[in-house]
Short mmCIF file of C-alpha atoms in Angstrom, two decimals:
data_model
loop_
_atom_site.label_atom_id
_atom_site.label_comp_id
_atom_site.label_asym_id
_atom_site.label_seq_id
_atom_site.Cartn_x
_atom_site.Cartn_y
_atom_site.Cartn_z
CA MET A 107 130.75 154.68 58.54
CA TRP A 108 127.79 152.80 57.47
CA PRO A 109 127.24 149.44 57.61
CA SER A 110 126.95 147.13 53.95
CA GLN A 111 123.26 147.75 52.56
CA CYS A 112 122.54 144.52 50.96
CA ASN A 113 119.79 142.93 51.37
CA ARG A 114 118.69 145.52 54.48
CA GLY A 115 115.98 148.49 54.00
CA ALA A 116 112.09 147.59 53.17
CA PRO A 117 111.32 143.96 52.21
CA PRO A 118 110.18 143.21 48.90
CA HIS A 119 107.21 144.56 46.79
CA LEU A 120 105.99 146.77 51.14
CA GLY A 121 102.38 146.46 50.63
CA HIS A 122 98.53 145.12 51.25
CA GLY A 123 99.29 142.90 48.23
CA GLU A 124 102.43 140.91 50.38
CA LEU A 125 101.13 140.93 53.83
CA ARG A 126 99.37 137.60 53.09
CA LYS A 127 102.48 135.83 51.83
CA GLN A 128 105.01 137.73 55.13
CA GLU A 129 102.65 136.53 58.01
CA ILE A 130 101.74 133.10 56.73
CA LEU A 131 106.56 132.45 55.49
CA PHE A 132 106.38 132.90 59.64
CA ALA A 133 103.64 131.46 60.26
CA ARG A 134 104.94 128.25 58.51
CA ILE A 135 108.66 128.55 60.00
CA GLN A 136 107.35 128.74 63.64
CA LEU A 137 105.41 126.04 62.62
CA GLU A 138 107.49 123.96 61.95
CA LEU A 139 110.25 124.56 64.24
CA PHE A 140 106.97 124.04 67.57
CA LYS A 141 106.12 120.34 65.83
CA LYS A 142 109.92 119.91 66.08
CA LEU A 143 110.56 120.67 69.72
CA LEU A 144 111.08 118.11 72.31
CA PRO A 145 109.88 119.20 75.24
CA HIS A 146 111.78 117.89 78.19
CA GLN A 147 114.02 120.51 76.49
CA CYS A 148 112.62 123.56 77.87
CA LEU A 149 112.87 122.06 81.22
CA GLY A 150 114.75 124.56 83.72
CA SER A 151 117.26 122.17 84.76
CA ILE A 152 117.91 122.26 81.40
CA TRP A 153 117.38 125.27 79.57
CA SER A 154 118.64 127.31 82.64
CA LYS A 155 122.39 125.67 81.97
CA ARG A 156 122.48 126.63 77.58
CA ASN A 157 124.84 129.14 79.16
CA LYS A 158 127.51 127.63 80.83
CA PRO A 159 130.92 126.34 78.91
CA GLY A 160 130.56 123.33 76.90
CA SER A 161 126.83 123.87 76.68
CA GLU A 162 126.61 124.64 73.10
CA HIS A 163 124.47 122.35 71.99
CA LEU A 164 122.16 122.41 74.67
CA ALA A 165 118.48 121.77 73.76
CA PRO A 166 118.97 122.68 69.90
CA THR A 167 115.12 123.08 69.62
CA VAL A 168 114.39 125.59 71.85
CA ARG A 169 117.58 126.85 70.20
CA ALA A 170 116.40 127.04 67.42
CA THR A 171 113.02 128.30 68.04
CA VAL A 172 114.50 131.10 69.85
CA ALA A 173 116.96 131.58 66.95
CA GLN A 174 113.84 132.64 64.84
CA PHE A 175 112.76 134.49 66.97
CA ASN A 176 115.20 136.65 67.19
CA GLY A 177 115.95 136.76 63.30
CA VAL A 178 112.04 138.10 63.61
CA ALA A 179 112.66 141.11 65.48
CA LYS A 180 116.56 141.64 63.37
CA CYS A 181 114.25 141.87 60.75
CA VAL A 182 112.26 144.07 61.45
CA ILE A 183 115.43 146.73 62.90
CA THR A 184 117.35 146.02 59.83
CA THR A 185 114.57 147.34 57.98
CA CYS A 186 114.26 150.17 59.59
CA LEU A 187 116.94 151.20 59.88
CA GLY A 188 119.41 149.23 57.43
CA ASN A 189 118.61 152.00 54.52
CA PRO A 190 120.11 155.84 55.32
CA SER A 191 118.22 157.18 52.44
CA MET A 192 115.00 156.85 53.95
CA THR A 193 113.35 159.68 55.39
CA ALA A 194 111.42 159.37 59.05
CA ARG A 195 108.79 158.78 56.85
CA ASP A 196 109.36 156.43 54.92
CA ARG A 197 110.93 154.98 58.21
CA ALA A 198 107.56 155.61 59.70
CA MET A 199 105.92 153.81 56.02
CA VAL A 200 107.93 150.40 57.50
CA VAL A 201 106.90 150.06 61.16
CA GLU A 202 103.57 150.93 59.74
CA HIS A 203 103.87 147.48 57.58
CA TRP A 204 105.43 145.94 60.80
CA ILE A 205 102.88 146.80 62.87
CA LYS A 206 100.58 144.89 59.50
CA VAL A 207 101.93 142.41 59.82
CA ALA A 208 101.92 142.14 63.82
CA LYS A 209 97.76 142.26 63.32
CA ALA A 210 97.68 139.23 60.68
CA CYS A 211 100.05 137.32 62.83
CA GLN A 212 98.00 138.20 65.31
CA THR A 213 94.85 136.88 63.83
CA LEU A 214 97.28 133.39 62.96
CA ARG A 215 97.66 132.94 66.53
CA ASN A 216 101.17 133.34 65.31
CA TYR A 217 101.98 134.32 69.16
CA SER A 218 105.71 134.23 68.51
CA SER A 219 105.97 136.10 65.45
CA LEU A 220 103.75 138.33 66.93
CA HIS A 221 106.05 138.70 70.15
CA ALA A 222 109.83 138.92 67.92
CA ILE A 223 108.24 142.35 65.37
CA LEU A 224 106.63 144.01 68.88
CA SER A 225 110.20 143.37 70.88
CA ALA A 226 111.80 144.69 67.65
CA LEU A 227 109.48 147.80 67.56
CA GLN A 228 110.24 148.13 71.41
CA SER A 229 113.47 148.22 71.56
CA VAL A 230 115.62 151.06 72.82
CA SER A 231 117.17 151.47 68.72
CA ILE A 232 113.21 151.77 66.83
CA HIS A 233 111.29 153.02 69.82
CA CYS A 234 113.64 156.05 70.80
CA LEU A 235 113.33 157.41 66.58
CA GLU A 236 110.65 160.23 67.35
CA LYS A 237 110.79 161.83 64.16
CA THR A 238 109.75 158.77 62.72
CA TRP A 239 107.12 157.57 65.82
CA GLU A 240 105.00 160.78 64.67
CA LYS A 241 104.08 160.19 61.21
CA VAL A 242 103.23 156.48 62.27
CA SER A 243 99.04 156.35 61.29
CA ARG A 244 97.66 156.40 64.82
CA THR A 245 94.70 154.49 63.16
CA GLN A 246 97.58 151.28 63.07
CA GLY A 247 97.15 150.24 66.17
CA VAL A 248 98.35 128.41 67.09
CA VAL A 249 101.68 129.29 66.97
CA PRO A 250 102.58 129.96 71.24
CA PHE A 251 105.04 132.23 72.16
CA LEU A 252 107.68 129.39 73.69
CA GLY A 253 109.24 131.86 76.41
CA THR A 254 105.64 131.51 78.17
CA PHE A 255 106.07 127.62 78.94
CA LEU A 256 109.69 128.58 79.49
CA THR A 257 109.47 131.07 82.29
CA LYS A 258 107.05 128.67 83.79
CA LEU A 259 108.70 125.85 83.76
CA LEU A 260 112.22 127.40 85.40
CA MET A 261 109.95 129.33 88.01
CA LEU A 262 108.91 126.09 88.28
CA ASP A 263 113.03 124.46 88.63
CA THR A 264 114.12 127.86 90.73
CA ALA A 265 111.55 128.11 93.20
CA VAL A 266 110.23 123.96 94.21
CA GLU A 267 112.57 121.92 95.44
CA VAL A 268 112.83 118.91 94.35
CA TYR A 269 112.79 117.46 97.34
CA LEU A 270 111.12 117.45 100.76
CA GLU A 271 111.95 116.41 103.86
CA GLY A 272 112.97 113.34 104.55
CA ASN A 273 114.69 113.31 100.63
CA GLU A 274 111.32 112.24 99.75
CA ILE A 275 110.74 113.02 95.56
CA ASN A 276 108.65 115.98 95.03
CA HIS A 277 105.92 114.98 93.00
CA GLN A 278 103.48 117.63 93.02
CA LYS A 279 106.44 120.18 91.62
CA ARG A 280 106.96 117.31 88.47
CA ASN A 281 103.50 116.89 88.13
CA LYS A 282 102.62 120.63 87.32
CA GLU A 283 106.02 120.25 85.48
CA TYR A 284 104.53 117.30 83.32
CA GLN A 285 101.01 119.21 82.79
CA VAL A 286 103.08 121.67 81.46
CA MET A 287 105.12 119.90 78.56
CA THR A 288 101.86 118.34 78.24
CA ASP A 289 100.41 121.78 77.09
CA ILE A 290 102.66 121.95 75.20
CA MET A 291 102.76 118.47 73.41
CA LEU A 292 98.30 118.89 73.11
CA LEU A 293 99.68 122.12 70.79
CA GLN A 294 102.07 120.42 68.96
CA VAL A 295 99.19 117.86 68.12
CA ALA A 296 97.00 120.94 67.13
CA ALA A 297 99.35 122.30 64.94
CA GLU A 298 99.82 119.26 62.55
CA ASN A 299 96.56 120.60 60.96
CA TYR A 300 97.65 124.09 60.04
CA THR A 301 98.66 124.02 56.59
CA LEU A 302 100.02 126.72 55.32
CA GLU A 303 102.05 127.05 51.17
CA PRO A 304 106.12 128.60 51.17
CA LYS A 305 106.13 131.33 49.37
CA ASP A 306 109.06 131.51 48.12
CA PRO A 307 110.10 135.27 47.21
CA PHE A 308 109.61 136.75 50.26
CA GLN A 309 111.56 133.27 52.09
CA ALA A 310 114.24 133.59 50.34
CA TRP A 311 114.58 137.85 50.82
CA PHE A 312 114.00 137.36 54.38
CA GLN A 313 116.55 133.92 54.81
CA ALA A 314 119.51 136.15 52.75
CA MET A 315 119.10 138.96 54.99
CA GLU A 316 121.92 140.99 56.11
CA PRO A 317 120.59 141.55 60.20
CA LEU A 318 122.01 144.68 61.74
CA SER A 319 123.87 143.88 65.08
CA LYS A 320 122.48 145.36 68.55
CA ALA A 321 125.33 148.37 67.92
CA GLU A 322 125.08 148.95 64.28
CA SER A 323 121.27 149.29 65.01
CA TYR A 324 122.45 152.15 68.30
CA THR A 325 124.57 153.36 66.19
CA LEU A 326 121.78 154.44 62.96
CA SER A 327 119.23 154.91 65.49
CA CYS A 328 121.14 157.65 67.34
CA HIS A 329 122.82 158.70 63.53
CA LEU A 330 118.85 158.96 62.11
CA GLU A 331 117.29 160.87 65.07
CA PRO A 332 120.45 162.49 66.89
#
């Protein structure tokens, strides 16, 4: 049975006129989350424990950023697959739209939303839509991506020992961690000068969307283009 189509399908007023509104909304949301981020919650010693029992509320500012990233990715997938009446050409137009939004995010230096959109377009559910991709125009072609910092800090936590011989603290490791967190804080300072106005219609649509689950996405992808 096809999942509920409420708040699924192409975003409102899909076209050039709304492109700026959508890119600004994504940038504004990511900007606010990034400014509220507590850098120490990115430490590998903290973030690596996020999936352990009883750690559901660990690193809330990082979780909020990750949740927004996943929300954008699910939004892209859902708009491509959520409406059964769409033809392959219709889906191709939606894909082209998100490519334009991704390029706009790059122009705004909103690398987080850019990476989320690209991740969605490269997901199994979307990537395997051969008929859709055949119809995508070949002419289509700072909010940092938090995953870059998390990867660096996780590598430092797992690859570099906290203590040296003689139980001496590894100050080199601490200095490297401090440098990464300093980079985050410097970018947060720069983000204070990044002023964006909200666009209510698209924001309301984005927040009200009922995203497809991973299982629903794969099932619909196989059903649409067996």
